[in-house]
Amino acid sequence: MKILVTGGCGFIGSHTVVELLNKNYEVVIVDNFYNSKREVLDNIKEITHKSFGFYEADCCDETAMRKIFKENKIDAVIHFAGYKAVGESVAKPLMYYQNNIDSTLILVKVMKEFDCHKLVFSSSATVYGSPASLPIQEDFPLSTTNPYGTTKLFIERILTDIAHADNEMGVVLLRYFNPIGAHKSGLIGENPNDIPNNLMPYIVKVATKELPQVNVFGNDYDTIDGTGVRDYIHVVDLALGHIKAIEKIKDTAGVLIYNLGTGKGTSVLELIETFARVNQVEVPYQITDRRPGDIAACYADPTKAKEELGWEAVRNIEDMCQDAYSFVKKVKNL
Ligand code: UD1
């Protein structure tokens, strides 16, 4: 089975490509390196000792997308490509709507032209907005608080409408909780160039002394220690969830929705403490004001994915902290 992976050089995309190749799927990557690095291609080869197709192209480029489908008989697509920074999306909503939505519309249009009807979409727990209760189940009400989240929600609706109108179409919407960690090899992982927005990459940059301290955004939430609680999930577990989604959708039509999380909440201070302990490194922090738009706690009920996909996250917070740091130490020769 040949799978096209859009954004296959990105953080979650690259880990998913590795797991697809490990399971002997044929893989074609399309990536424009907007938020990823070319060397990821060599690193995927080094990990898997397998070859795969690659196109440097933007998914908004219809001609380029058509060329990929013309040159390859694609059976299914996993669609990761998209802009993902919440703050930037508030400042540049047009850029976010245009890129994330256009690329998906073009992708699906070309898929249909070439008789490809199976799609796994990279959505986010951000579509649950501020949940009324926890843990979060897939049928909870949906809402968003920023344009990035709204692109995810809109794309979910667009894909649902398309699937309803076409009884051959099979779509899986995967709602990720907070992906962190890295591949055990230390060859692929998350390494943003700028000052990170998300907690784990920030902790890593403090551990490597590129930044002085972690700013903990509020310690007066109604949580175990007052700091925000999230469902951190190892990126390799998340990648394996995509394999299960592909296995499920290949013979099914309609829309299937799954939370991909561990079901366990971890606070900001617990994550900092665990990172410092398992890596034997100092992670200084200070408490600052809350970040506008943040919620107190968010974690998944992952039962549906377990029952219907046979998928479950198995890596713990210690593994996530260790693997994230090993990757960055390797990149920076520390
Ligand atoms: C954020 C996005 C979410 C997106 C996800 C991708 C917001 C409001 N939400 O989720 O839409 O899908 O990233 O992974 O940005 N924290 C600190 N100090 C920091 C950074 C974060 O204390 O420097 C805290 C936050 O307040 C939060 C927790 O750490 O409690 C996790 O934050 P983050 O990693 O940014 O993820 P989310 O906010 O959950």
Short mmCIF file of C-alpha atoms and ligand atoms in Angstrom, two decimals:
data_model
loop_
_atom_site.label_atom_id
_atom_site.label_comp_id
_atom_site.label_asym_id
_atom_site.label_seq_id
_atom_site.Cartn_x
_atom_site.Cartn_y
_atom_site.Cartn_z
CA MET A 1 0.00 0.00 0.00
CA LYS A 2 1.41 3.39 -0.99
CA ILE A 3 0.85 6.29 1.41
CA LEU A 4 1.39 9.96 0.62
CA VAL A 5 2.50 11.86 3.74
CA THR A 6 2.11 15.64 3.48
CA GLY A 7 4.43 17.47 5.87
CA GLY A 8 6.39 14.23 6.21
CA CYS A 9 9.56 16.03 7.30
CA GLY A 10 7.88 17.75 10.25
CA PHE A 11 7.88 16.63 13.87
CA ILE A 12 4.92 14.25 13.84
CA GLY A 13 5.15 13.54 10.10
CA SER A 14 8.74 12.27 10.24
CA HIS A 15 8.00 9.91 13.14
CA THR A 16 4.97 8.59 11.28
CA VAL A 17 7.01 8.00 8.12
CA VAL A 18 9.49 5.94 10.16
CA GLU A 19 6.73 3.75 11.57
CA LEU A 20 5.09 3.34 8.13
CA LEU A 21 8.41 2.22 6.64
CA ASN A 22 9.01 -0.12 9.59
CA LYS A 23 5.68 -1.75 8.72
CA ASN A 24 6.72 -2.04 5.05
CA TYR A 25 4.30 0.53 3.66
CA GLU A 26 5.51 2.35 0.58
CA VAL A 27 5.83 6.05 1.38
CA VAL A 28 5.91 9.24 -0.64
CA ILE A 29 6.62 12.47 1.25
CA VAL A 30 5.64 15.95 0.09
CA ASP A 31 7.13 18.81 2.10
CA ASN A 32 8.14 22.40 1.34
CA PHE A 33 10.53 22.72 4.32
CA TYR A 34 8.58 25.69 5.62
CA ASN A 35 8.96 24.41 9.17
CA SER A 36 11.24 21.41 8.71
CA LYS A 37 14.76 20.55 7.65
CA ARG A 38 16.05 18.73 4.59
CA GLU A 39 18.39 16.52 6.66
CA VAL A 40 15.31 14.78 8.12
CA LEU A 41 15.16 12.81 4.84
CA ASP A 42 18.61 11.32 5.42
CA ASN A 43 17.86 10.70 9.07
CA ILE A 44 14.69 8.75 8.22
CA LYS A 45 16.80 6.63 5.83
CA GLU A 46 19.43 6.09 8.52
CA ILE A 47 16.82 4.89 11.02
CA THR A 48 14.85 2.64 8.69
CA HIS A 49 17.36 1.59 5.97
CA LYS A 50 14.42 1.92 3.59
CA SER A 51 13.85 4.13 0.58
CA PHE A 52 10.83 6.34 -0.11
CA GLY A 53 9.65 8.93 -2.59
CA PHE A 54 10.09 12.63 -1.96
CA TYR A 55 8.70 15.79 -3.61
CA GLU A 56 9.68 19.28 -2.53
CA ALA A 57 6.39 21.08 -3.08
CA ASP A 58 3.69 23.15 -1.44
CA CYS A 59 0.35 21.38 -1.04
CA CYS A 60 -1.33 24.57 -2.29
CA ASP A 61 0.38 24.02 -5.65
CA GLU A 62 -2.24 22.05 -7.55
CA THR A 63 0.03 21.28 -10.51
CA ALA A 64 2.73 19.90 -8.24
CA MET A 65 0.19 17.80 -6.32
CA ARG A 66 -1.22 16.42 -9.55
CA LYS A 67 2.28 15.44 -10.67
CA ILE A 68 2.75 13.39 -7.47
CA PHE A 69 -0.49 11.50 -8.04
CA LYS A 70 0.30 11.03 -11.73
CA GLU A 71 3.70 9.52 -10.93
CA ASN A 72 2.54 7.36 -8.01
CA LYS A 73 -0.51 5.19 -7.42
CA ILE A 74 -1.39 6.63 -4.02
CA ASP A 75 -3.77 4.46 -1.96
CA ALA A 76 -4.15 6.76 1.05
CA VAL A 77 -2.96 10.12 2.36
CA ILE A 78 -1.91 11.24 5.82
CA HIS A 79 -2.22 15.02 5.87
CA PHE A 80 0.08 16.78 8.35
CA ALA A 81 1.14 19.81 6.32
CA GLY A 82 -0.04 23.09 7.82
CA TYR A 83 0.88 26.10 9.89
CA LYS A 84 0.64 25.42 13.61
CA ALA A 85 1.64 28.39 15.78
CA VAL A 86 -1.30 29.65 17.82
CA GLY A 87 0.08 33.16 18.47
CA GLU A 88 1.08 33.70 14.85
CA SER A 89 -2.39 32.60 13.73
CA VAL A 90 -3.95 35.36 15.83
CA ALA A 91 -1.64 37.94 14.20
CA LYS A 92 -1.96 36.50 10.67
CA PRO A 93 -5.37 34.82 10.36
CA LEU A 94 -5.58 35.23 6.59
CA MET A 95 -2.28 33.43 6.14
CA TYR A 96 -3.50 30.56 8.33
CA TYR A 97 -6.93 30.18 6.75
CA GLN A 98 -5.52 30.45 3.26
CA ASN A 99 -2.68 27.98 3.71
CA ASN A 100 -4.30 25.34 5.91
CA ILE A 101 -7.66 25.29 4.18
CA ASP A 102 -6.51 25.79 0.57
CA SER A 103 -3.94 23.02 0.85
CA THR A 104 -6.57 20.59 2.15
CA LEU A 105 -9.10 21.51 -0.55
CA ILE A 106 -6.51 21.09 -3.28
CA LEU A 107 -5.27 17.83 -1.80
CA VAL A 108 -8.76 16.30 -1.66
CA LYS A 109 -9.65 17.57 -5.14
CA VAL A 110 -6.55 15.94 -6.61
CA MET A 111 -7.09 12.76 -4.55
CA LYS A 112 -10.57 12.40 -6.03
CA GLU A 113 -9.30 13.03 -9.56
CA PHE A 114 -6.91 10.11 -9.10
CA ASP A 115 -9.42 7.84 -7.42
CA CYS A 116 -7.81 8.00 -3.99
CA HIS A 117 -10.45 8.02 -1.26
CA LYS A 118 -8.68 7.40 2.04
CA LEU A 119 -7.44 10.24 4.22
CA VAL A 120 -6.10 10.54 7.76
CA PHE A 121 -6.14 14.11 9.02
CA SER A 122 -3.94 15.62 11.68
CA SER A 123 -6.40 17.42 13.95
CA SER A 124 -5.97 18.62 17.51
CA ALA A 125 -7.59 18.57 20.93
CA THR A 126 -7.74 22.34 20.46
CA VAL A 127 -11.12 21.71 18.73
CA TYR A 128 -12.67 21.00 22.16
CA GLY A 129 -12.07 24.62 23.26
CA SER A 130 -12.56 24.87 27.00
CA PRO A 131 -14.15 21.50 27.88
CA ALA A 132 -16.98 21.45 30.41
CA SER A 133 -15.68 18.24 32.00
CA LEU A 134 -12.74 15.84 31.89
CA PRO A 135 -11.60 13.47 30.49
CA ILE A 136 -12.53 14.61 27.00
CA GLN A 137 -14.56 12.27 24.80
CA GLU A 138 -14.90 12.54 21.03
CA ASP A 139 -18.55 13.59 21.16
CA PHE A 140 -17.91 16.63 23.36
CA PRO A 141 -19.04 20.01 21.94
CA LEU A 142 -16.53 21.73 19.66
CA SER A 143 -15.33 25.33 19.73
CA THR A 144 -12.09 27.19 19.21
CA THR A 145 -10.28 30.18 20.63
CA ASN A 146 -7.81 31.10 17.87
CA PRO A 147 -7.53 30.93 14.06
CA TYR A 148 -5.13 27.97 14.15
CA GLY A 149 -7.70 25.95 16.07
CA THR A 150 -10.45 27.18 13.79
CA THR A 151 -8.58 25.92 10.72
CA LYS A 152 -8.50 22.46 12.33
CA LEU A 153 -12.22 22.61 13.11
CA PHE A 154 -13.16 23.93 9.65
CA ILE A 155 -11.09 21.25 7.95
CA GLU A 156 -12.76 18.57 10.08
CA ARG A 157 -16.16 19.89 8.89
CA ILE A 158 -15.08 20.16 5.26
CA LEU A 159 -13.77 16.59 5.25
CA THR A 160 -16.94 15.37 6.95
CA ASP A 161 -19.12 17.02 4.29
CA ILE A 162 -16.98 15.57 1.51
CA ALA A 163 -17.18 12.09 3.02
CA HIS A 164 -20.95 12.34 3.42
CA ALA A 165 -21.33 13.23 -0.26
CA ASP A 166 -19.09 10.44 -1.51
CA ASN A 167 -19.75 6.95 -0.23
CA GLU A 168 -16.30 5.71 -1.25
CA MET A 169 -14.54 8.31 0.88
CA GLY A 170 -13.05 7.23 4.21
CA VAL A 171 -11.66 9.86 6.57
CA VAL A 172 -10.07 9.52 10.00
CA LEU A 173 -9.82 12.67 12.12
CA LEU A 174 -7.12 12.22 14.75
CA ARG A 175 -7.30 14.70 17.61
CA TYR A 176 -3.87 14.89 19.18
CA PHE A 177 -3.30 15.97 22.74
CA ASN A 178 0.22 17.33 23.49
CA PRO A 179 2.86 15.48 21.44
CA ILE A 180 6.41 15.59 22.84
CA GLY A 181 9.47 13.33 22.95
CA ALA A 182 11.53 12.06 20.03
CA HIS A 183 12.65 8.89 18.28
CA LYS A 184 14.96 6.72 20.45
CA SER A 185 17.75 7.01 17.88
CA GLY A 186 18.05 10.74 18.60
CA LEU A 187 18.00 11.33 14.84
CA ILE A 188 14.57 12.95 14.53
CA GLY A 189 12.68 15.12 17.00
CA GLU A 190 11.48 18.67 17.63
CA ASN A 191 13.95 21.50 17.35
CA PRO A 192 12.34 24.87 16.65
CA ASN A 193 14.70 27.67 15.57
CA ASP A 194 12.83 30.49 17.28
CA ILE A 195 11.85 30.91 20.90
CA PRO A 196 9.39 28.06 21.40
CA ASN A 197 5.73 28.64 22.24
CA ASN A 198 5.13 25.16 23.63
CA LEU A 199 6.30 23.96 27.00
CA MET A 200 8.54 20.97 26.18
CA PRO A 201 10.72 22.66 23.54
CA TYR A 202 11.05 25.59 25.95
CA ILE A 203 12.20 23.32 28.80
CA VAL A 204 14.75 21.77 26.45
CA LYS A 205 16.19 25.17 25.55
CA VAL A 206 16.49 26.05 29.23
CA ALA A 207 18.23 22.73 29.92
CA THR A 208 20.75 23.49 27.15
CA LYS A 209 21.18 27.01 28.58
CA GLU A 210 19.97 28.73 25.41
CA LEU A 211 17.24 30.33 27.53
CA PRO A 212 17.64 31.31 31.20
CA GLN A 213 14.47 29.89 32.76
CA VAL A 214 11.03 28.50 32.06
CA ASN A 215 8.20 30.94 32.58
CA VAL A 216 5.42 28.97 34.23
CA PHE A 217 2.20 30.59 33.06
CA GLY A 218 0.21 30.80 36.30
CA ASN A 219 0.09 28.71 39.49
CA ASP A 220 -3.44 29.60 40.57
CA TYR A 221 -5.41 27.16 38.40
CA ASP A 222 -7.69 24.63 40.03
CA THR A 223 -5.22 21.75 39.48
CA ILE A 224 -2.98 19.52 41.58
CA ASP A 225 -0.31 22.23 42.10
CA GLY A 226 -2.00 25.25 40.51
CA THR A 227 -0.19 24.94 37.18
CA GLY A 228 -1.75 23.87 33.88
CA VAL A 229 -2.39 20.18 33.33
CA ARG A 230 -2.03 18.55 29.90
CA ASP A 231 -2.05 15.09 28.37
CA TYR A 232 1.49 14.75 26.99
CA ILE A 233 1.88 11.93 24.52
CA HIS A 234 5.09 10.45 23.14
CA VAL A 235 5.39 11.27 19.44
CA VAL A 236 6.22 7.62 18.63
CA ASP A 237 2.98 6.44 20.27
CA LEU A 238 1.19 9.12 18.28
CA ALA A 239 2.87 7.97 15.06
CA LEU A 240 1.75 4.39 15.75
CA GLY A 241 -1.82 5.68 16.09
CA HIS A 242 -1.62 6.77 12.43
CA ILE A 243 -0.68 3.26 11.33
CA LYS A 244 -3.75 1.92 13.14
CA ALA A 245 -5.88 4.62 11.49
CA ILE A 246 -4.62 3.62 8.03
CA GLU A 247 -5.31 -0.05 8.77
CA LYS A 248 -8.82 0.85 9.88
CA ILE A 249 -9.76 3.17 7.03
CA LYS A 250 -8.42 1.13 4.13
CA ASP A 251 -11.60 -0.96 3.96
CA THR A 252 -14.07 1.50 5.53
CA ALA A 253 -15.99 4.53 4.30
CA GLY A 254 -17.34 7.45 6.32
CA VAL A 255 -15.78 9.56 9.05
CA LEU A 256 -14.10 8.18 12.15
CA ILE A 257 -12.88 10.40 14.97
CA TYR A 258 -10.35 9.45 17.64
CA ASN A 259 -8.59 11.15 20.52
CA LEU A 260 -4.91 10.28 20.62
CA GLY A 261 -3.79 10.88 24.19
CA THR A 262 -2.67 8.87 27.19
CA GLY A 263 -5.60 9.77 29.41
CA LYS A 264 -3.18 11.01 32.08
CA GLY A 265 -2.72 14.64 33.07
CA THR A 266 0.68 16.12 33.99
CA SER A 267 1.16 19.62 35.42
CA VAL A 268 3.77 22.12 34.22
CA LEU A 269 5.75 21.71 37.44
CA GLU A 270 5.56 17.91 37.25
CA LEU A 271 6.92 18.00 33.71
CA ILE A 272 9.78 20.33 34.69
CA GLU A 273 10.62 18.20 37.73
CA THR A 274 10.56 14.94 35.74
CA PHE A 275 12.70 16.42 32.97
CA ALA A 276 15.33 17.66 35.47
CA ARG A 277 15.36 14.35 37.36
CA VAL A 278 15.61 11.89 34.49
CA ASN A 279 18.17 13.95 32.59
CA GLN A 280 20.17 15.05 35.63
CA VAL A 281 20.05 18.66 34.50
CA GLU A 282 18.92 21.92 36.04
CA VAL A 283 15.73 23.53 34.76
CA PRO A 284 15.25 26.85 36.56
CA TYR A 285 11.78 28.36 36.39
CA GLN A 286 9.76 31.32 37.60
CA ILE A 287 6.01 31.72 38.02
CA THR A 288 4.55 34.40 35.74
CA ASP A 289 1.06 35.54 34.76
CA ARG A 290 -1.35 33.19 33.06
CA ARG A 291 -1.11 33.06 29.27
CA PRO A 292 -4.31 34.47 27.77
CA GLY A 293 -6.48 31.75 26.24
CA ASP A 294 -4.97 28.89 28.28
CA ILE A 295 -7.25 26.42 30.04
CA ALA A 296 -6.57 24.83 33.43
CA ALA A 297 -6.62 21.20 32.41
CA CYS A 298 -7.03 19.06 29.32
CA TYR A 299 -6.71 15.31 29.00
CA ALA A 300 -8.19 12.62 26.81
CA ASP A 301 -10.47 9.72 27.29
CA PRO A 302 -8.59 7.44 24.87
CA THR A 303 -11.03 4.49 25.22
CA LYS A 304 -12.49 4.79 21.73
CA ALA A 305 -9.08 4.50 20.03
CA LYS A 306 -8.28 1.49 22.21
CA GLU A 307 -11.55 -0.28 21.45
CA GLU A 308 -11.85 0.52 17.75
CA LEU A 309 -8.23 0.86 16.61
CA GLY A 310 -6.53 -1.41 19.12
CA TRP A 311 -4.20 1.49 19.90
CA GLU A 312 -2.93 2.64 23.25
CA ALA A 313 -0.09 4.93 24.31
CA VAL A 314 2.57 2.95 26.18
CA ARG A 315 5.45 5.39 26.69
CA ASN A 316 5.48 7.38 29.93
CA ILE A 317 6.50 10.92 30.86
CA GLU A 318 10.02 9.76 31.82
CA ASP A 319 10.51 8.28 28.33
CA MET A 320 9.24 11.49 26.75
CA CYS A 321 11.65 13.67 28.77
CA GLN A 322 14.61 11.40 28.15
CA ASP A 323 14.02 11.07 24.42
CA ALA A 324 13.39 14.78 23.89
CA TYR A 325 16.68 15.64 25.58
CA SER A 326 18.71 12.90 23.86
CA PHE A 327 17.62 14.24 20.49
CA VAL A 328 18.62 17.82 21.26
CA LYS A 329 21.94 16.76 22.80
CA LYS A 330 22.73 14.86 19.61
CA VAL A 331 21.74 17.80 17.38
CA LYS A 332 23.86 20.20 19.41
CA ASN A 333 26.75 17.80 20.04
CA LEU A 334 26.41 18.12 23.82
C1 UD1 B 1 -0.90 24.58 22.48
C2 UD1 B 1 -1.99 25.26 21.72
C3 UD1 B 1 -2.84 24.22 21.05
C4 UD1 B 1 -1.97 23.37 20.13
C5 UD1 B 1 -0.83 22.75 20.95
C6 UD1 B 1 0.14 22.06 20.02
C7 UD1 B 1 -2.41 27.35 22.96
C8 UD1 B 1 -3.40 28.13 23.77
N1 UD1 B 1 -2.78 26.11 22.59
O1 UD1 B 1 -1.48 23.76 23.47
O2 UD1 B 1 -3.84 24.84 20.29
O3 UD1 B 1 -2.73 22.35 19.54
O4 UD1 B 1 -0.13 23.78 21.62
O5 UD1 B 1 1.01 21.26 20.77
O6 UD1 B 1 -1.34 27.82 22.66
N2 UD1 B 1 3.34 26.67 29.54
C9 UD1 B 1 4.15 27.36 30.43
N3 UD1 B 1 5.25 28.01 29.96
C10 UD1 B 1 5.60 27.99 28.63
C11 UD1 B 1 4.78 27.29 27.72
C12 UD1 B 1 3.65 26.65 28.20
O7 UD1 B 1 3.86 27.39 31.63
O8 UD1 B 1 6.61 28.61 28.26
C13 UD1 B 1 2.17 25.91 30.04
C14 UD1 B 1 0.85 26.32 29.46
O9 UD1 B 1 0.25 27.33 30.22
C15 UD1 B 1 0.08 24.99 29.51
C16 UD1 B 1 1.17 23.92 29.33
O10 UD1 B 1 2.39 24.58 29.68
O11 UD1 B 1 -0.49 24.81 30.78
C17 UD1 B 1 1.28 23.39 27.93
O12 UD1 B 1 1.41 24.47 27.01
P1 UD1 B 1 1.77 24.24 25.47
O13 UD1 B 1 2.91 23.31 25.35
O14 UD1 B 1 1.89 25.57 24.83
O15 UD1 B 1 0.50 23.46 24.90
P2 UD1 B 1 -1.06 23.87 24.96
O16 UD1 B 1 -1.26 25.24 25.42
O17 UD1 B 1 -1.76 22.78 25.68
#
